PDB file of C-alpha atoms in Angstrom:
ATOM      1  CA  UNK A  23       0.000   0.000   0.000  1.00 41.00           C
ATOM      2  CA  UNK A  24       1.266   3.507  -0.949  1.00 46.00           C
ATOM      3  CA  UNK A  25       2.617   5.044   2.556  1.00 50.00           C
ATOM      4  CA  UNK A  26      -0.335   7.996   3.566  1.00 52.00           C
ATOM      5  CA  UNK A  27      -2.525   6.703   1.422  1.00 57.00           C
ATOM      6  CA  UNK A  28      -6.043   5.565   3.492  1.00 65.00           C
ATOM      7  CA  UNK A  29      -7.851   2.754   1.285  1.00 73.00           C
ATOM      8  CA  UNK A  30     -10.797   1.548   2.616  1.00 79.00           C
ATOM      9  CA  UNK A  31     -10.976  -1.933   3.908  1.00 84.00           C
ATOM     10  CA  UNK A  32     -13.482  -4.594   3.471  1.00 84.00           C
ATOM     11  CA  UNK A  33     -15.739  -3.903   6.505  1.00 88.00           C
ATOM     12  CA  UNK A  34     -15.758  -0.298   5.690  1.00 88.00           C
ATOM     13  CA  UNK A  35     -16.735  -1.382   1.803  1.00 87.00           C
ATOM     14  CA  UNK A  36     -19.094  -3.475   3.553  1.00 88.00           C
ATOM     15  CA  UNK A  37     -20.707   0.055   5.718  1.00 91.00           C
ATOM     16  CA  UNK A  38     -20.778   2.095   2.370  1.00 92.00           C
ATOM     17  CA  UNK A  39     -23.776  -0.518   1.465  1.00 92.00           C
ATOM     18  CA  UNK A  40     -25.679   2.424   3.700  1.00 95.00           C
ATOM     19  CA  UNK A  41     -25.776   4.899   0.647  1.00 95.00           C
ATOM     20  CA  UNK A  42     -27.400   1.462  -1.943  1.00 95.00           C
ATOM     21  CA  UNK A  43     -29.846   1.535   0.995  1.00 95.00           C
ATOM     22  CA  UNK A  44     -31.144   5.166   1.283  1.00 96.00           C
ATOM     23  CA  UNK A  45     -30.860   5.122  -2.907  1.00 96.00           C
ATOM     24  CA  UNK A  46     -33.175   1.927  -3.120  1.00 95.00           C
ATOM     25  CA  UNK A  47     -35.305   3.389  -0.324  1.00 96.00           C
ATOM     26  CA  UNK A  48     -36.187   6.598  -2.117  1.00 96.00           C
ATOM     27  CA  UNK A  49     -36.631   4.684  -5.388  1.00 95.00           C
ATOM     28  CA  UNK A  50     -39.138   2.232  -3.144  1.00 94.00           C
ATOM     29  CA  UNK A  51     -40.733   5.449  -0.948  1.00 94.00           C
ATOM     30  CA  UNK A  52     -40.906   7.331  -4.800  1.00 93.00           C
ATOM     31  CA  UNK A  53     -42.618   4.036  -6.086  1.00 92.00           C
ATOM     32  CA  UNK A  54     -39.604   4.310  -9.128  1.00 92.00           C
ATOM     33  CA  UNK A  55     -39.993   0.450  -9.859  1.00 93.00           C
ATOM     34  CA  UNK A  56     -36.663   0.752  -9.897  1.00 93.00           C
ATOM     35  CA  UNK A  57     -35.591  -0.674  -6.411  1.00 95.00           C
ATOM     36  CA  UNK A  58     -35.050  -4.796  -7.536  1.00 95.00           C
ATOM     37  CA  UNK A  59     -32.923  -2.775 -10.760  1.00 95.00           C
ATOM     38  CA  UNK A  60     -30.897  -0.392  -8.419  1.00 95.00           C
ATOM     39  CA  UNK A  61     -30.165  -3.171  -5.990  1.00 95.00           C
ATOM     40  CA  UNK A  62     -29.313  -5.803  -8.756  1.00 97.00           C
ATOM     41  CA  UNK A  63     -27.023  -2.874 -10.456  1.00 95.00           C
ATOM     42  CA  UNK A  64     -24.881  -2.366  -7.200  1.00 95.00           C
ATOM     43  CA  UNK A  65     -24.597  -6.720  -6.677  1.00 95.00           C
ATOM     44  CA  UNK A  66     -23.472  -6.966 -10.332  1.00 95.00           C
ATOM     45  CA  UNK A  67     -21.187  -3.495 -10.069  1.00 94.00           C
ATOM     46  CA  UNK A  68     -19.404  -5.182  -6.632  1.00 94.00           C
ATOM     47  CA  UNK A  69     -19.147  -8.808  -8.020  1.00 95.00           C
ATOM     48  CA  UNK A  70     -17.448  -7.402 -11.316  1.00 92.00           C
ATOM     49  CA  UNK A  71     -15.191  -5.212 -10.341  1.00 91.00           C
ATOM     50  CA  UNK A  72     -14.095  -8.190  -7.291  1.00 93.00           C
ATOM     51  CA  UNK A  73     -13.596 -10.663 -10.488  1.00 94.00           C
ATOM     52  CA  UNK A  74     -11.727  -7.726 -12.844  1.00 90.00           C
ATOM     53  CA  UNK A  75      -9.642  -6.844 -10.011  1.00 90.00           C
ATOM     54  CA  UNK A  76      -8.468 -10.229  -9.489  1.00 92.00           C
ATOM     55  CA  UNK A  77      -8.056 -10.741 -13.336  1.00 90.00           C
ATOM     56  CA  UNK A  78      -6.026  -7.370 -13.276  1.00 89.00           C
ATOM     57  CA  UNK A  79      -4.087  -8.572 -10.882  1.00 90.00           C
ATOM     58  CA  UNK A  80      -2.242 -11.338 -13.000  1.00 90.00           C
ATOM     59  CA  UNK A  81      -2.265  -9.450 -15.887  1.00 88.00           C
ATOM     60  CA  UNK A  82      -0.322  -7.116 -14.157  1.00 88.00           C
ATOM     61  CA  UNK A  83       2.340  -9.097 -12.772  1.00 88.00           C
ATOM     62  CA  UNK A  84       2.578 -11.646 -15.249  1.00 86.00           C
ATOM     63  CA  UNK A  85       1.732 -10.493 -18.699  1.00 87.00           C
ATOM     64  CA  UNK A  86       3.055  -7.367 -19.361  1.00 88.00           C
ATOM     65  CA  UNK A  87       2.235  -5.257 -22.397  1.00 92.00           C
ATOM     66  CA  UNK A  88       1.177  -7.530 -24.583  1.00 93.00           C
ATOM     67  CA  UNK A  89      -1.758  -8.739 -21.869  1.00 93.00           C
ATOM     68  CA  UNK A  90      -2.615  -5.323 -21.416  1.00 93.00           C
ATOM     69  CA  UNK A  91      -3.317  -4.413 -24.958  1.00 95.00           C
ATOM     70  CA  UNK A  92      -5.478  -7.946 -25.003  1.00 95.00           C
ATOM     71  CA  UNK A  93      -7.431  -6.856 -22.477  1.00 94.00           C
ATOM     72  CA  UNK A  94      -7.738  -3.305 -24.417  1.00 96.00           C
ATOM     73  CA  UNK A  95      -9.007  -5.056 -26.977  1.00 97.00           C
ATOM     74  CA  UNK A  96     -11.965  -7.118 -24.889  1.00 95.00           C
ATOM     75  CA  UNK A  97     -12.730  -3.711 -24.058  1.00 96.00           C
ATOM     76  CA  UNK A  98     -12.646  -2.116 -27.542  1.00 97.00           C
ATOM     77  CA  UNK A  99     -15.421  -5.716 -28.476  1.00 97.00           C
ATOM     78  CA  UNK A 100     -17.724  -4.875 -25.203  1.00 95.00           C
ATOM     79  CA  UNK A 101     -17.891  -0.909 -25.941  1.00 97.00           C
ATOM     80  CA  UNK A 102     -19.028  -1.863 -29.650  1.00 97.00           C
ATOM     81  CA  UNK A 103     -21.759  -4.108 -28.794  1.00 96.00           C
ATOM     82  CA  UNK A 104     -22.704  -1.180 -26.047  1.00 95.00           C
ATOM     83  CA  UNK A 105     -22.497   1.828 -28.664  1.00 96.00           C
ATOM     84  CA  UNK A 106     -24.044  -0.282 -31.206  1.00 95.00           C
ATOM     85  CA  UNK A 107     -27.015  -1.107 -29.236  1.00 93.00           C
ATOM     86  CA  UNK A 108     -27.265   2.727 -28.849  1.00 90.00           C
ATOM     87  CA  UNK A 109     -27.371   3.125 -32.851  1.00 89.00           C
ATOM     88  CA  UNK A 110     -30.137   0.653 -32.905  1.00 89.00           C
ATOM     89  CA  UNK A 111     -31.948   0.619 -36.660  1.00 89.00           C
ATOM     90  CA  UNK A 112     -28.848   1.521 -38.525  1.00 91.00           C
ATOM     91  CA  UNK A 113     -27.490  -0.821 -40.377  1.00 91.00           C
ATOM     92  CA  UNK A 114     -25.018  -3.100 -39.294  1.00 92.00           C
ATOM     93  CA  UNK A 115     -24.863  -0.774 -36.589  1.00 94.00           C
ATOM     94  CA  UNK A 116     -22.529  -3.059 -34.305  1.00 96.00           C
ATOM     95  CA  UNK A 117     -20.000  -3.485 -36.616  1.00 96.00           C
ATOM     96  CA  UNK A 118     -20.495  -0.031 -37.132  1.00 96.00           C
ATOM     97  CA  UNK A 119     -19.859   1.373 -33.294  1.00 97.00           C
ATOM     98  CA  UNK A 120     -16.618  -1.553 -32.826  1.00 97.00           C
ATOM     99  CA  UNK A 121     -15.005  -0.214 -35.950  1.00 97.00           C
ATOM    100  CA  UNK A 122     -15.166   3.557 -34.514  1.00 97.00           C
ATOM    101  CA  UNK A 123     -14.312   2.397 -31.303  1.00 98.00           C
ATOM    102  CA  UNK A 124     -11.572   0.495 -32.509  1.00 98.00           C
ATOM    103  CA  UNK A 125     -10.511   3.475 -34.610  1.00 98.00           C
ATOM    104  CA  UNK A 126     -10.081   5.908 -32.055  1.00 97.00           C
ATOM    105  CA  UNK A 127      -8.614   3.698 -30.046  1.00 97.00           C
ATOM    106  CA  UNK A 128      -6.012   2.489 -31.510  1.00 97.00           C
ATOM    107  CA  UNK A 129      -5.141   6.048 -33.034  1.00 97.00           C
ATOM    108  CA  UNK A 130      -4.732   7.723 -29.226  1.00 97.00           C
ATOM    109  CA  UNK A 131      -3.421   4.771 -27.460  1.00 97.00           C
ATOM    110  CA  UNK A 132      -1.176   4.209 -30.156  1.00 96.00           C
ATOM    111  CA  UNK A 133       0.230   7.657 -30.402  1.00 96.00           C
ATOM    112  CA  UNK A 134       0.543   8.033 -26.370  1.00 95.00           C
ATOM    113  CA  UNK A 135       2.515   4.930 -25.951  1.00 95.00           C
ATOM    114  CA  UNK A 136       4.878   5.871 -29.573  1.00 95.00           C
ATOM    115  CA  UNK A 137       5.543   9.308 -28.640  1.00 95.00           C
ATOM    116  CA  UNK A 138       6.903   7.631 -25.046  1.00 94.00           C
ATOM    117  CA  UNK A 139       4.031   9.946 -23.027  1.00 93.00           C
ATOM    118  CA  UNK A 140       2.951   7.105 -21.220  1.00 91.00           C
ATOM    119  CA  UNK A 141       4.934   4.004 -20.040  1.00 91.00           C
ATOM    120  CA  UNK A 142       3.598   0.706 -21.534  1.00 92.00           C
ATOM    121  CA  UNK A 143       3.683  -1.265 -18.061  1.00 92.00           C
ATOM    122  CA  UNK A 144       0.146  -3.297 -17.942  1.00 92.00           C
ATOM    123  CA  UNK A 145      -1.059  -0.884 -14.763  1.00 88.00           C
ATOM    124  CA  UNK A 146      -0.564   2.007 -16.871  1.00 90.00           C
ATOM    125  CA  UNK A 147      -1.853   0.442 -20.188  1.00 94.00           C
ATOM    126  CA  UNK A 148      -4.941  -0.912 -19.108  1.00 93.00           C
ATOM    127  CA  UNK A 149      -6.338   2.329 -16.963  1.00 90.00           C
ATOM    128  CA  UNK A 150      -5.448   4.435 -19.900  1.00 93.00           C
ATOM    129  CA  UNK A 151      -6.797   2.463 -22.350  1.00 95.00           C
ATOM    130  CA  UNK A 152      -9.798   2.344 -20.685  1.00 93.00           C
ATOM    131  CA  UNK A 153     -10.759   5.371 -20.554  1.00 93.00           C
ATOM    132  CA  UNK A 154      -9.879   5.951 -24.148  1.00 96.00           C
ATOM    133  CA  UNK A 155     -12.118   3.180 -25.053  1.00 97.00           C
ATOM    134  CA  UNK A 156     -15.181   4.882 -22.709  1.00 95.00           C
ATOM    135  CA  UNK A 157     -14.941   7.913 -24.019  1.00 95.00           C
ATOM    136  CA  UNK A 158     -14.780   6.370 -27.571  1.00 97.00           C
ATOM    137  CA  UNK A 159     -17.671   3.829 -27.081  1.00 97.00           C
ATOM    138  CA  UNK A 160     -20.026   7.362 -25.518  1.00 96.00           C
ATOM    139  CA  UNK A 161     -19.205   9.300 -28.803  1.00 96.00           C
ATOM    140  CA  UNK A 162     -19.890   6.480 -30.769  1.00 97.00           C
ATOM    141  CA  UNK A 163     -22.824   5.740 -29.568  1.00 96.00           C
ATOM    142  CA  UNK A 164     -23.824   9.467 -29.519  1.00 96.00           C
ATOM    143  CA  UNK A 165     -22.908   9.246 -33.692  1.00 96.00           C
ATOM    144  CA  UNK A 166     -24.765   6.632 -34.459  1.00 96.00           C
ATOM    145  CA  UNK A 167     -28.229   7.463 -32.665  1.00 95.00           C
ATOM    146  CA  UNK A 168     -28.281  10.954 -34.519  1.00 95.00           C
ATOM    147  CA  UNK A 169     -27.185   9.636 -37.977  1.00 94.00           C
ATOM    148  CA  UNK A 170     -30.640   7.066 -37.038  1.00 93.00           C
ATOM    149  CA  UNK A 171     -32.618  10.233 -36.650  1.00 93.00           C
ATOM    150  CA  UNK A 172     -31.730  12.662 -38.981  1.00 90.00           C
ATOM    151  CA  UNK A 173     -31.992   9.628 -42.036  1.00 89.00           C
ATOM    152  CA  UNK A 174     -35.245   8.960 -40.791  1.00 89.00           C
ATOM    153  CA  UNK A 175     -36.388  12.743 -40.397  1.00 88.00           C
ATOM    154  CA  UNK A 176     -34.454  14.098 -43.204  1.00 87.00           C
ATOM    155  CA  UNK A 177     -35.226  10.993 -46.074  1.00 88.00           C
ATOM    156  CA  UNK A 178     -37.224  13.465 -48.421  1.00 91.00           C
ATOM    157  CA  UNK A 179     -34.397  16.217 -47.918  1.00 92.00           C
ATOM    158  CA  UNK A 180     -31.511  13.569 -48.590  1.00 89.00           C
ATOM    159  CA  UNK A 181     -33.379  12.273 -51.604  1.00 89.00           C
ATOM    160  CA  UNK A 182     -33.997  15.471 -53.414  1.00 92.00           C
ATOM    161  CA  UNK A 183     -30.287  15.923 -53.006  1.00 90.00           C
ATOM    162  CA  UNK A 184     -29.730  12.705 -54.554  1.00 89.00           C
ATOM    163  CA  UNK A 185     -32.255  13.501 -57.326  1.00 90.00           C
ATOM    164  CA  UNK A 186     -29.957  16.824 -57.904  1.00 88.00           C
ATOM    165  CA  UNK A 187     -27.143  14.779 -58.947  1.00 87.00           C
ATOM    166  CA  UNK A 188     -25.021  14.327 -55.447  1.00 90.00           C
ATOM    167  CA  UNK A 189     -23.427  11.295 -54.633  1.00 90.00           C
ATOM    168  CA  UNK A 190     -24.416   9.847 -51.544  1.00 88.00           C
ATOM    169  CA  UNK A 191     -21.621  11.034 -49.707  1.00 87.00           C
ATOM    170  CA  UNK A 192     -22.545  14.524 -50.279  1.00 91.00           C
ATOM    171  CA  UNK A 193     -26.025  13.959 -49.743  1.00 90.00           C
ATOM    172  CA  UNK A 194     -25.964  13.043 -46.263  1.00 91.00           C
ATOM    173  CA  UNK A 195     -22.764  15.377 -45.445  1.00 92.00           C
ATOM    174  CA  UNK A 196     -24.629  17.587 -43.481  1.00 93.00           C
ATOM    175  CA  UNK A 197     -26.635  14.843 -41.143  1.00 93.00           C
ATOM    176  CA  UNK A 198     -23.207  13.564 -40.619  1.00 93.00           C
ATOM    177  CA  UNK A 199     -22.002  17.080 -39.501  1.00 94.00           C
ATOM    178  CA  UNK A 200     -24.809  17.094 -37.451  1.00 94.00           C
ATOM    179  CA  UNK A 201     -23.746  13.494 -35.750  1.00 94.00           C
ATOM    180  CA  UNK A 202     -20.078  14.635 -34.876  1.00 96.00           C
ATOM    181  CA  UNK A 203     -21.094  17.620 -33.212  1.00 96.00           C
ATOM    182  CA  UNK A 204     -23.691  15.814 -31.362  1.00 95.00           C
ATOM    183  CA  UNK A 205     -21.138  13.274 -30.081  1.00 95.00           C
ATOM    184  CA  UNK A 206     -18.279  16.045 -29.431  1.00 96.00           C
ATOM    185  CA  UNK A 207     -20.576  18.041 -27.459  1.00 95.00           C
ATOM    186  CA  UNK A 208     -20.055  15.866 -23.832  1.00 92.00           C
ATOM    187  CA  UNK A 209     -16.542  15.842 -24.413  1.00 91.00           C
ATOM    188  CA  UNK A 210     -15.914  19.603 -25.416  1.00 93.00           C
ATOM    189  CA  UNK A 211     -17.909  20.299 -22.433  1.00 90.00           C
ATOM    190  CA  UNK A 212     -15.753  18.727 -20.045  1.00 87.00           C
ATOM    191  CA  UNK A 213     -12.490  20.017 -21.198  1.00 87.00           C
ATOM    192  CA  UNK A 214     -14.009  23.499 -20.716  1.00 87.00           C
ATOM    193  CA  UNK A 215     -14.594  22.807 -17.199  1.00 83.00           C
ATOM    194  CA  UNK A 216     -12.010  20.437 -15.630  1.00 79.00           C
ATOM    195  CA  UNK A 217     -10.657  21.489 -12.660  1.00 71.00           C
ATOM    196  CA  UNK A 218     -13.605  23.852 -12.165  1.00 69.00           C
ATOM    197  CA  UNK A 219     -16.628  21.903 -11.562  1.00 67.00           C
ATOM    198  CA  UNK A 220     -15.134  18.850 -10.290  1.00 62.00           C
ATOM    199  CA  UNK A 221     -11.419  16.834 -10.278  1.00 64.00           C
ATOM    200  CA  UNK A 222     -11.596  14.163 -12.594  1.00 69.00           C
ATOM    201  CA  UNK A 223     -11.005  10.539 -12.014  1.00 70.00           C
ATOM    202  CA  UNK A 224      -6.941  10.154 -13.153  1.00 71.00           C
ATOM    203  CA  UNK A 225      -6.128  13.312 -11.192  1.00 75.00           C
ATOM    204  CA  UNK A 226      -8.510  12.927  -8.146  1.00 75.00           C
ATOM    205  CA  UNK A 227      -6.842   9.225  -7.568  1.00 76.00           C
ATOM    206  CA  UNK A 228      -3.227  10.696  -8.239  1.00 77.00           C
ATOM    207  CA  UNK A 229      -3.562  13.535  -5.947  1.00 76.00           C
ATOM    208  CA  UNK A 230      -5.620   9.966  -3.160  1.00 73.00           C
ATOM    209  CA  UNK A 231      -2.116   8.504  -4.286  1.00 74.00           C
ATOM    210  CA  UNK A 232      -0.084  11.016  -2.763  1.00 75.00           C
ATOM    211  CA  UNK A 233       1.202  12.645  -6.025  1.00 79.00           C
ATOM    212  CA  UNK A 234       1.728  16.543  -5.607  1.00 84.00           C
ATOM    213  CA  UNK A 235      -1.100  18.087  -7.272  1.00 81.00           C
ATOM    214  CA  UNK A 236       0.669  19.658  -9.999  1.00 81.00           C
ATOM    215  CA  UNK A 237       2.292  16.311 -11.014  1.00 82.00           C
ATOM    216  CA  UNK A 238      -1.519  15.088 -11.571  1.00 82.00           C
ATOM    217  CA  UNK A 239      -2.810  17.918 -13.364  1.00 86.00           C
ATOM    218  CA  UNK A 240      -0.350  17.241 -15.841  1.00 86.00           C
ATOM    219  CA  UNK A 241      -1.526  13.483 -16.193  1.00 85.00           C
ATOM    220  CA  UNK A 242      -5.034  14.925 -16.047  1.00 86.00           C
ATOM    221  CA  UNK A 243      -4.117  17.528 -19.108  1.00 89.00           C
ATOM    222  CA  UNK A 244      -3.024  14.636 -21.260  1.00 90.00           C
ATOM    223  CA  UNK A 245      -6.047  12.743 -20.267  1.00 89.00           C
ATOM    224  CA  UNK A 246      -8.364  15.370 -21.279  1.00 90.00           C
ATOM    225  CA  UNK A 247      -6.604  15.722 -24.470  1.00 94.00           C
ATOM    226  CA  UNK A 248      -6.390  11.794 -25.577  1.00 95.00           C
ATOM    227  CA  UNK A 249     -10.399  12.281 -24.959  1.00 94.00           C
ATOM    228  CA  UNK A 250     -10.798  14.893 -26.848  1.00 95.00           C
ATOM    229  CA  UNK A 251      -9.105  12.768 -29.575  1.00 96.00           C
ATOM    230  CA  UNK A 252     -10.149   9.525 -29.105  1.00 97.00           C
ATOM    231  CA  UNK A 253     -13.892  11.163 -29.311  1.00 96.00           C
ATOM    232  CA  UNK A 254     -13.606  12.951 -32.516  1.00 97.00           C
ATOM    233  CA  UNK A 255     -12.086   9.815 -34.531  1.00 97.00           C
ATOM    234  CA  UNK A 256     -14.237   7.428 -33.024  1.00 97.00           C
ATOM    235  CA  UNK A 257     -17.231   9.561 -33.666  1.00 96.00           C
ATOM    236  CA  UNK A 258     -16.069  10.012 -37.636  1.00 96.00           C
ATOM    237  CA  UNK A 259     -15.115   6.299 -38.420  1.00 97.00           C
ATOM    238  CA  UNK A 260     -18.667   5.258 -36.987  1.00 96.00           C
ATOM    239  CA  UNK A 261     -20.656   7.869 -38.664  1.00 95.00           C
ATOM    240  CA  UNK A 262     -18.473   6.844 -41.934  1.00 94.00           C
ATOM    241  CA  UNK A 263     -18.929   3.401 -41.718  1.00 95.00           C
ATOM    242  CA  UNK A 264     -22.638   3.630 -40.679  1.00 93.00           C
ATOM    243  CA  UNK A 265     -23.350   6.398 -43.787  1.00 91.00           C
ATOM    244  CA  UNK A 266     -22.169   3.825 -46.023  1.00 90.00           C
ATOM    245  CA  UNK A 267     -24.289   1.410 -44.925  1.00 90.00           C
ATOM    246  CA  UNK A 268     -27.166   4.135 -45.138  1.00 90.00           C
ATOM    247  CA  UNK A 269     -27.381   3.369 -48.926  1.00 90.00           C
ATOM    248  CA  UNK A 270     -27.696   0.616 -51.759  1.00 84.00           C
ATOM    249  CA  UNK A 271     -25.129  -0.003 -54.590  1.00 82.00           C
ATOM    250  CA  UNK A 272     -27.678   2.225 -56.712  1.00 80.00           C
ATOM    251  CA  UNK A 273     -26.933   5.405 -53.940  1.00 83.00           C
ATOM    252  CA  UNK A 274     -30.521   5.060 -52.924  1.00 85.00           C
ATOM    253  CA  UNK A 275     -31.254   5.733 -49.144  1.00 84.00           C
ATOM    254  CA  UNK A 276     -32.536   2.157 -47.774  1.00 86.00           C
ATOM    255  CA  UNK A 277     -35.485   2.139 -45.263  1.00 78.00           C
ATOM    256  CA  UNK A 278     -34.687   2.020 -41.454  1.00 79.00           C
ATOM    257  CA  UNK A 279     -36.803   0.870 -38.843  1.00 78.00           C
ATOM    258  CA  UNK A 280     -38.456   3.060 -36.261  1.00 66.00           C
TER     259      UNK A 280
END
């Protein structure tokens, strides 16, 4: 254990069951229909993180870097089936969200461990990578439920573009502008106010760590920035991959489901 740093133990995980409590008992007293969810959520949340923690563990001691970007890549597979269920009615919409995912991952991770700004030991791999992969998988998803709207809302106003003459890709150019500023939104917004609203995650447990504040603001600074990235090229491989699934080998906008 780092020296000054205060972890809490088992019985005191075992006390914070208190706060499921009072949130199950307002979603009871509130009549949510929501309290068997809620409490379900927090068994699943402690029992997966108990067996990921123990499969961290020997990745971490025995695997090394090539473990770590295995288990990147489990990640990059769970966050496309997650985004893609979010893009729901677009075509091959899975393959769709795991190939933007994949994108931006491999782009940022790949650049931050190149360019030597982040050592490629598994403990520092793997939390990285993961939030790369999150913040990919979010704008991904984000991408792909807006492309489903607007070529559902905007079929007679991509079709007379297509009657003018436009290929396909210039038909739908500005539904996909729409889509990447829908899914850069989140993530502009929270570079704009790090530090301000709240500490995020890498520099809130550097600073729990012991690590001189300054030291984790500039971890934090590249962390913001690797979102930033891994957002914007996850968000334009999806919406690329998914527009060209938008439309038949004759360029004709196909029908998509409610």
């Amino acid at each position: 254990m780092t020296e000054g740093l205060s972890v809490p133990d088992w019985p005191g995980v075992a006390v914070s069951l208190v706060l499921v409590g009072v949130a199950a008992l307002v979603a009871y007293r509130q009549h949510l229909r929501l309290t068997r969810e809620l409490l379900i959520a927090a068994a699943r949340a402690a029992v997966q993180l108990i067996a990921v923690g123990a499969v961290l563990l020997v990745l971490f001691r025995h695997t090394g870097l090539p473990g770590a970007l295995g288990w990147v890549a489990l990640m990059v597979i769970i966050a496309g089936q997650v985004a893609g269920r979010r893009g729901a009615g677009v075509p091959q919409a899975i393959r769709a969200a795991t190939s933007g995912v994949a994108f931006g991952t491999v782009i940022t991770l790949g650049a931050l461990i190149l360019l030597g700004v982040i050592s490629t030991q598994a403990r520092v791999v793997v939390p990285v990578g993961g939030m790369i992969v999150s913040g990919a998988m979010q704008a991904t998803g984000l991408a792909l439920r807006r492309v489903h709207e607007d070529a559902r809302a905007a079929r007679p106003a991509v079709e007379a573009r297509l009657c003018l003459g436009l290929p396909a890709r210039e038909a739908f150019l500005p539904y996909r502008r729409s889509a990447l500023r829908t899914a850069l939104v989140p993530a502009i917004d929270s570079t704009k106010v790090v530090g301000l609203i709240s500490l995020p995650g890498a520099m809130t447990g550097l600073i729990l760590a012991g690590v001189e504040p300054l030291t984790a603001i500039r971890y934090q600074i590249v962390v913001m920035y690797m979102l930033l990235a891994a957002a914007a090229l996850a968000a334009l491989a999806a919406a690329r991959v998914a527009e060209y699934r938008l439309f038949d080998d004759a360029q004709r906008l196909v029908a998509l489901p409610a």
